mmCIF file of C-alpha atoms in Angstrom:
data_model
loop_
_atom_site.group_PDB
_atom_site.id
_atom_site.type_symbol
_atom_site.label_atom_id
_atom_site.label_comp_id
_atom_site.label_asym_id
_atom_site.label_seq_id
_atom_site.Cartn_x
_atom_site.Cartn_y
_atom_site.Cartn_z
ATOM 1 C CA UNK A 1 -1.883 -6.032 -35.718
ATOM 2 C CA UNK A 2 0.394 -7.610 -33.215
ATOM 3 C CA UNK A 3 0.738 -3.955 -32.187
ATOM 4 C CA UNK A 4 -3.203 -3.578 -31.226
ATOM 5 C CA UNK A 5 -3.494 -7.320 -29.805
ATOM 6 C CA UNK A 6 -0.469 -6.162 -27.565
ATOM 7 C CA UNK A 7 -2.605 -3.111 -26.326
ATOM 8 C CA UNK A 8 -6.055 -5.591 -25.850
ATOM 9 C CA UNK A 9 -4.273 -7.840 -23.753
ATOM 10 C CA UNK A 10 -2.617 -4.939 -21.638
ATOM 11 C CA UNK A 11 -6.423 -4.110 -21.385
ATOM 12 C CA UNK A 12 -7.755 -6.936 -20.647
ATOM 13 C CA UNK A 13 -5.514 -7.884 -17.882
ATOM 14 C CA UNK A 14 -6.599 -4.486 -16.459
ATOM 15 C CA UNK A 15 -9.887 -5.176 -16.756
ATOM 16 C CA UNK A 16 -9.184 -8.670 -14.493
ATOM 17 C CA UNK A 17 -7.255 -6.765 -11.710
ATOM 18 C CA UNK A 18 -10.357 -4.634 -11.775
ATOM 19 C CA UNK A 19 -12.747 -7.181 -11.663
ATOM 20 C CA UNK A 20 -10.700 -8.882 -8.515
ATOM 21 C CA UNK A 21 -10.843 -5.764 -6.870
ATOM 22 C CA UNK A 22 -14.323 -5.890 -6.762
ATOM 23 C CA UNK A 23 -14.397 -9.918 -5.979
ATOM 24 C CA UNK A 24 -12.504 -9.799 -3.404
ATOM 25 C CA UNK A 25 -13.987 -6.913 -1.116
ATOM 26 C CA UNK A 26 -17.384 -8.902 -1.586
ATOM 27 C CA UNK A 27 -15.953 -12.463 -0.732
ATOM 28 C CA UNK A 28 -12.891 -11.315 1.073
ATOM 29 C CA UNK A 29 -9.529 -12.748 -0.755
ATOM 30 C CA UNK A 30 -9.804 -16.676 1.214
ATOM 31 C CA UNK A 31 -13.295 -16.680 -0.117
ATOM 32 C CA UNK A 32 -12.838 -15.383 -3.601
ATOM 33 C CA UNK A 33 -12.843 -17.722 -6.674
ATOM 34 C CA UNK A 34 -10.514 -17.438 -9.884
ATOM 35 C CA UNK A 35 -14.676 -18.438 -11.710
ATOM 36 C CA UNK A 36 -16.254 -15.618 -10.078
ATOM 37 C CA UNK A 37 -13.128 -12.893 -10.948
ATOM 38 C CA UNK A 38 -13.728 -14.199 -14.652
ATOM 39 C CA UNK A 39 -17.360 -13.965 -14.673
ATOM 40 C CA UNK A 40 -16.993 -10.505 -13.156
ATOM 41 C CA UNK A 41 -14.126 -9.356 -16.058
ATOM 42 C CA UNK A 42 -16.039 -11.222 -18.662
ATOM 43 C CA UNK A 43 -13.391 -13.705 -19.502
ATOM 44 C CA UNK A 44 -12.936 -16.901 -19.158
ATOM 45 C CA UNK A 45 -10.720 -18.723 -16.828
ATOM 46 C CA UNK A 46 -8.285 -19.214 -19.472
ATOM 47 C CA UNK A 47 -7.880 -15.259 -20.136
ATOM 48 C CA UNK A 48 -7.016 -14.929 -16.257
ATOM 49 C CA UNK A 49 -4.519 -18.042 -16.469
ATOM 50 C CA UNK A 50 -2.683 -16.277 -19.865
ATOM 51 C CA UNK A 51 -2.003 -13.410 -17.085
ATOM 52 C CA UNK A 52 -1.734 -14.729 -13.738
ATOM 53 C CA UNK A 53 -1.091 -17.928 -12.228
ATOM 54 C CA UNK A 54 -3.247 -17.205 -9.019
ATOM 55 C CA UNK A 55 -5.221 -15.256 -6.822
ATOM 56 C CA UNK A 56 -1.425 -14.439 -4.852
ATOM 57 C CA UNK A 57 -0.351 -13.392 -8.038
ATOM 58 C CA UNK A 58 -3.520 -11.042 -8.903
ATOM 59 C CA UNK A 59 -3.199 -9.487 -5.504
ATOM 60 C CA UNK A 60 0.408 -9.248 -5.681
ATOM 61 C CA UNK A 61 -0.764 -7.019 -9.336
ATOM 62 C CA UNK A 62 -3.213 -5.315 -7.159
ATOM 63 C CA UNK A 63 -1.055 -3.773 -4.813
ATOM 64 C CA UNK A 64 2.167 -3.279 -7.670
ATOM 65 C CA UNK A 65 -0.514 -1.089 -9.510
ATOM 66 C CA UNK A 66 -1.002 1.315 -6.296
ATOM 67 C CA UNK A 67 2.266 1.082 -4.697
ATOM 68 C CA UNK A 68 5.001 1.985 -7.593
ATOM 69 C CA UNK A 69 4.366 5.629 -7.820
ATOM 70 C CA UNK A 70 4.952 5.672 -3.514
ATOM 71 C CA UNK A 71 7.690 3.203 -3.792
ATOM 72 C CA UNK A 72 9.235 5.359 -6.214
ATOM 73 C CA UNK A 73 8.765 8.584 -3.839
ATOM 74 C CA UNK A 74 10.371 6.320 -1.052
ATOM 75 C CA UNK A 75 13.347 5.348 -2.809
ATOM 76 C CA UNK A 76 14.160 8.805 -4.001
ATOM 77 C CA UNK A 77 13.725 9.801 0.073
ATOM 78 C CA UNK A 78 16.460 7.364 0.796
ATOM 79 C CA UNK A 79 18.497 9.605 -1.370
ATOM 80 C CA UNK A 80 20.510 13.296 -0.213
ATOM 81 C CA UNK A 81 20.178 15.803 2.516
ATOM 82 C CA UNK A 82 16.568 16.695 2.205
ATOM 83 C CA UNK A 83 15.357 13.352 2.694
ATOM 84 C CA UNK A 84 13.459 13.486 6.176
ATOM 85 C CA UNK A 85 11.479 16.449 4.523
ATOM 86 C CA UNK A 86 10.594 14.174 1.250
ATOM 87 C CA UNK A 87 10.166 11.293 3.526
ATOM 88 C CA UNK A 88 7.153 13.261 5.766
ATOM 89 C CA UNK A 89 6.067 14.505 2.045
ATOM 90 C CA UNK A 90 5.581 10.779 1.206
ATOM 91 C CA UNK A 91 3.675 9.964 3.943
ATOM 92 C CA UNK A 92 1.104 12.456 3.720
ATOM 93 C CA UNK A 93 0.600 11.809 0.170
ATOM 94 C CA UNK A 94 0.055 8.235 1.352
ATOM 95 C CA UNK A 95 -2.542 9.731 3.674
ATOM 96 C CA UNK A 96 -4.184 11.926 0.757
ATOM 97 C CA UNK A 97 -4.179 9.022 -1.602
ATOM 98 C CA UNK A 98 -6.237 6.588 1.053
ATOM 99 C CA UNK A 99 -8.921 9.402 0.707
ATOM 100 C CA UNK A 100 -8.982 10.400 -2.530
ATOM 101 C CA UNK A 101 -7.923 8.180 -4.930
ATOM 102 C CA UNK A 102 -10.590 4.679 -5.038
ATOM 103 C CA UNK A 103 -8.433 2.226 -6.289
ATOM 104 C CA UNK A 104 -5.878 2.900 -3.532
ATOM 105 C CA UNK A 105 -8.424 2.750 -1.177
ATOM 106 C CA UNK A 106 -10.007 -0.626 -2.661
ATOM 107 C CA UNK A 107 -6.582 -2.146 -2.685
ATOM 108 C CA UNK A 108 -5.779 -0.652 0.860
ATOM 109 C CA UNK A 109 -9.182 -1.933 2.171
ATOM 110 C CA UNK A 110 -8.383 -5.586 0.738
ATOM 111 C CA UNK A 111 -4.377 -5.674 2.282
ATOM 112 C CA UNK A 112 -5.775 -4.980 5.878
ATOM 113 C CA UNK A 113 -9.859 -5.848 5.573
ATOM 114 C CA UNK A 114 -10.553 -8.623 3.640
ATOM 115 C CA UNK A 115 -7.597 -10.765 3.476
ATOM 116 C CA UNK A 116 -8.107 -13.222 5.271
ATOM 117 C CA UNK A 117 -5.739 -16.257 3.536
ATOM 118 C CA UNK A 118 -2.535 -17.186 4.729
ATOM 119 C CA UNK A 119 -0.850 -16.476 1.423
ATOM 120 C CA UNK A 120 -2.502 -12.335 1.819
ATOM 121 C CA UNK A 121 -1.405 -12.135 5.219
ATOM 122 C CA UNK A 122 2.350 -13.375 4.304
ATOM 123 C CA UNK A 123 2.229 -11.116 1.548
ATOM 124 C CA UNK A 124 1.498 -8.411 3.991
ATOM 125 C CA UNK A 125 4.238 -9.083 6.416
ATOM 126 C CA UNK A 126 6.565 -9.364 3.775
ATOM 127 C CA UNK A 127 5.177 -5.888 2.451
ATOM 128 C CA UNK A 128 5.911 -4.483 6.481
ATOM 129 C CA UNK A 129 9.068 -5.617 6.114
ATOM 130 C CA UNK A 130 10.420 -4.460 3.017
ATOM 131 C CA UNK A 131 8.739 -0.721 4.369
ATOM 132 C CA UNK A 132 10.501 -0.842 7.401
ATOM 133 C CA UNK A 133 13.929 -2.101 5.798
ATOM 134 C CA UNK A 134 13.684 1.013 3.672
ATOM 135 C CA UNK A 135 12.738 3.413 6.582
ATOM 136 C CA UNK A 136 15.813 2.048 8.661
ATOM 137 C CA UNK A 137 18.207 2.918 5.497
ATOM 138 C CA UNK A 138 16.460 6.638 5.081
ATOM 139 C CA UNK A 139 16.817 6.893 9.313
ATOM 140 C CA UNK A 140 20.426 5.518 9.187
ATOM 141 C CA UNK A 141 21.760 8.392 6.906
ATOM 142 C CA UNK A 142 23.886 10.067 8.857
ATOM 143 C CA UNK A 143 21.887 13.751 8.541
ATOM 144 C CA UNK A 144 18.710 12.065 9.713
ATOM 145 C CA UNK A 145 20.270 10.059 12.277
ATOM 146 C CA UNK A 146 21.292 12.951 14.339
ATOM 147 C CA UNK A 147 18.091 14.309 14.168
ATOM 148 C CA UNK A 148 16.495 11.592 15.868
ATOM 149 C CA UNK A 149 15.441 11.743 19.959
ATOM 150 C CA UNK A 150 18.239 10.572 21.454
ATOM 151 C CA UNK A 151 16.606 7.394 23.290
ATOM 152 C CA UNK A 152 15.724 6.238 19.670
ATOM 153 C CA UNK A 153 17.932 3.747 16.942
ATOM 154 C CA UNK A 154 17.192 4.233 13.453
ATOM 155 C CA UNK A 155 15.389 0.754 13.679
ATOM 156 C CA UNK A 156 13.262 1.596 16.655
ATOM 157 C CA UNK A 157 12.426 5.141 14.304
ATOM 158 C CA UNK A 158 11.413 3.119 10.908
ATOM 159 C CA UNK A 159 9.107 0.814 13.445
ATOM 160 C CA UNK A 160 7.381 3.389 14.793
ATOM 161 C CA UNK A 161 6.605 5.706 11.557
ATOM 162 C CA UNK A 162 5.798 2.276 9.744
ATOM 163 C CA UNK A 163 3.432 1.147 12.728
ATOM 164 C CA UNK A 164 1.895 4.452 13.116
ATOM 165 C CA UNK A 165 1.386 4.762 9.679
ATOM 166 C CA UNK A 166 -0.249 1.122 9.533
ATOM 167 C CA UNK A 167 -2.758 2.072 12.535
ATOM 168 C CA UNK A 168 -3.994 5.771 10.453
ATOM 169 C CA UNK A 169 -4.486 3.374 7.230
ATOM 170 C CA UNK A 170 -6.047 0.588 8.851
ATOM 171 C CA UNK A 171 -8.551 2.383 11.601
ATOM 172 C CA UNK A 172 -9.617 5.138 8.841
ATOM 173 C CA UNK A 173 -10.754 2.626 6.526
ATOM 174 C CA UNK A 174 -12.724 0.928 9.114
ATOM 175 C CA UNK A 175 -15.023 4.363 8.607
ATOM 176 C CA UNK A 176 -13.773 6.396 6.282
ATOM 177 C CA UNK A 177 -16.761 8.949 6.678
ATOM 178 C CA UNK A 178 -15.855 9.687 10.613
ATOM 179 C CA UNK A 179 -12.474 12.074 9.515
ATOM 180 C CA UNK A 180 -11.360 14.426 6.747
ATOM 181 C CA UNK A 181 -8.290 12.428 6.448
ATOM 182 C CA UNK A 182 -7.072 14.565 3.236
ATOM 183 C CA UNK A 183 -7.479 17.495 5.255
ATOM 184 C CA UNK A 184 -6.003 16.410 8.592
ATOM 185 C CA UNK A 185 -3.208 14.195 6.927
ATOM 186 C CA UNK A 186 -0.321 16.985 7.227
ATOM 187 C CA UNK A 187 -1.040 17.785 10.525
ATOM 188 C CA UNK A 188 -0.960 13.760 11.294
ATOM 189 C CA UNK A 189 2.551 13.943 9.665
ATOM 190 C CA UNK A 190 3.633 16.322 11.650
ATOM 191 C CA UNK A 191 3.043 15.160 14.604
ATOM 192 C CA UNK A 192 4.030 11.769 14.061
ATOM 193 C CA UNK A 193 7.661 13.535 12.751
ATOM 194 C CA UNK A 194 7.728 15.572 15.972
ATOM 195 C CA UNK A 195 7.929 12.180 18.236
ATOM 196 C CA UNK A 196 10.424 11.032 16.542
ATOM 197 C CA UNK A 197 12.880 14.159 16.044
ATOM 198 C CA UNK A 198 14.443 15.935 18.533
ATOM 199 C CA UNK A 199 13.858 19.370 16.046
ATOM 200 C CA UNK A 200 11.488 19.687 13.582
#
């Protein structure tokens, strides 16, 4: 029994991170209500307080459920010789993800769209800066580092992927329907990867 009540509430707090997801591209996350996220799951306030103690802590689930598999990928980029290659493979999954898969894109579409609290827009600095404190470890490795043009720091190299990166996630989403982005995505890699290397 406690084995099956275990798996219902996994399932239930599912079914409230699904149910925000949905809230909060209609009201926007500022807008959004912990009443109406309930009423959308099915539950009552008191199911979404067992779970989470806010809506910072629901988006905060939102975007652990989408980024762990890439975080993973990232991390594991930061690691041996081969990592520039497995870095420009993670970013074109990122890419191919945006396009394909709809809860990435929901979540996505929130982060930069419809956030418009102070606590979401924290949340996504912090985010920026946690990406670009791993891309300045994977840059400073000493293989990658001489690989970079030689007017750039490993610093100025993490900005620039992270900020390029930033502007293909946040302008496709504004209309997702204008650009094959799955299809274009590796060439958009590699050209981002050729400004920053001095071979490719």
């Amino acid at each position: 029994m406690a084995r099956k009540t275990k798996a219902e509430a996994a399932a239930t707090r599912e079914s409230i991170l699904d149910a925000a997801e949905q809230v909060f591209i209609d009201k926007g996350v500022a807008r959004a209500s912990l009443e109406q996220i309930a009423n959308t799951a099915g539950v009552t306030r008191g199911a979404i307080y067992w779970h989470f103690r806010n809506k910072q802590d629901i988006l905060d689930a939102m975007l652990e459920r989408v980024r762990a598999p890439l975080g993973e990928m990232l991390a594991s980029a930061s690691r041996g010789s081969g990592s520039l290659a497995n870095l420009k493979a993670v970013c074109t999954l990122a890419l191919r993800k945006l396009a394909e898969d709809p809860r990435y894109f929901r979540v996505h579409y929130i982060l930069l769209h419809r956030n418009e609290s102070d606590q979401a827009l924290n949340r996504h600095r912090e985010l920026s800066a946690g990406a670009i404190a791993q891309l300045v470890e994977i840059m400073t490795l000493p293989e990658n580092r001489t690989r970079l043009r030689p007017h750039l720091t490993p610093d100025h190299a993490a900005y620039l992927l992270h900020t390029q990166m930033l502007g293909l996630f946040f302008h496709w989403l504004i209309a997702p329907e204008q650009r094959p982005l799955a299809d274009i995505a590796p060439t958009l890699v590699e050209t981002i990867f050729f400004g920053l290397l001095s071979d490719n």
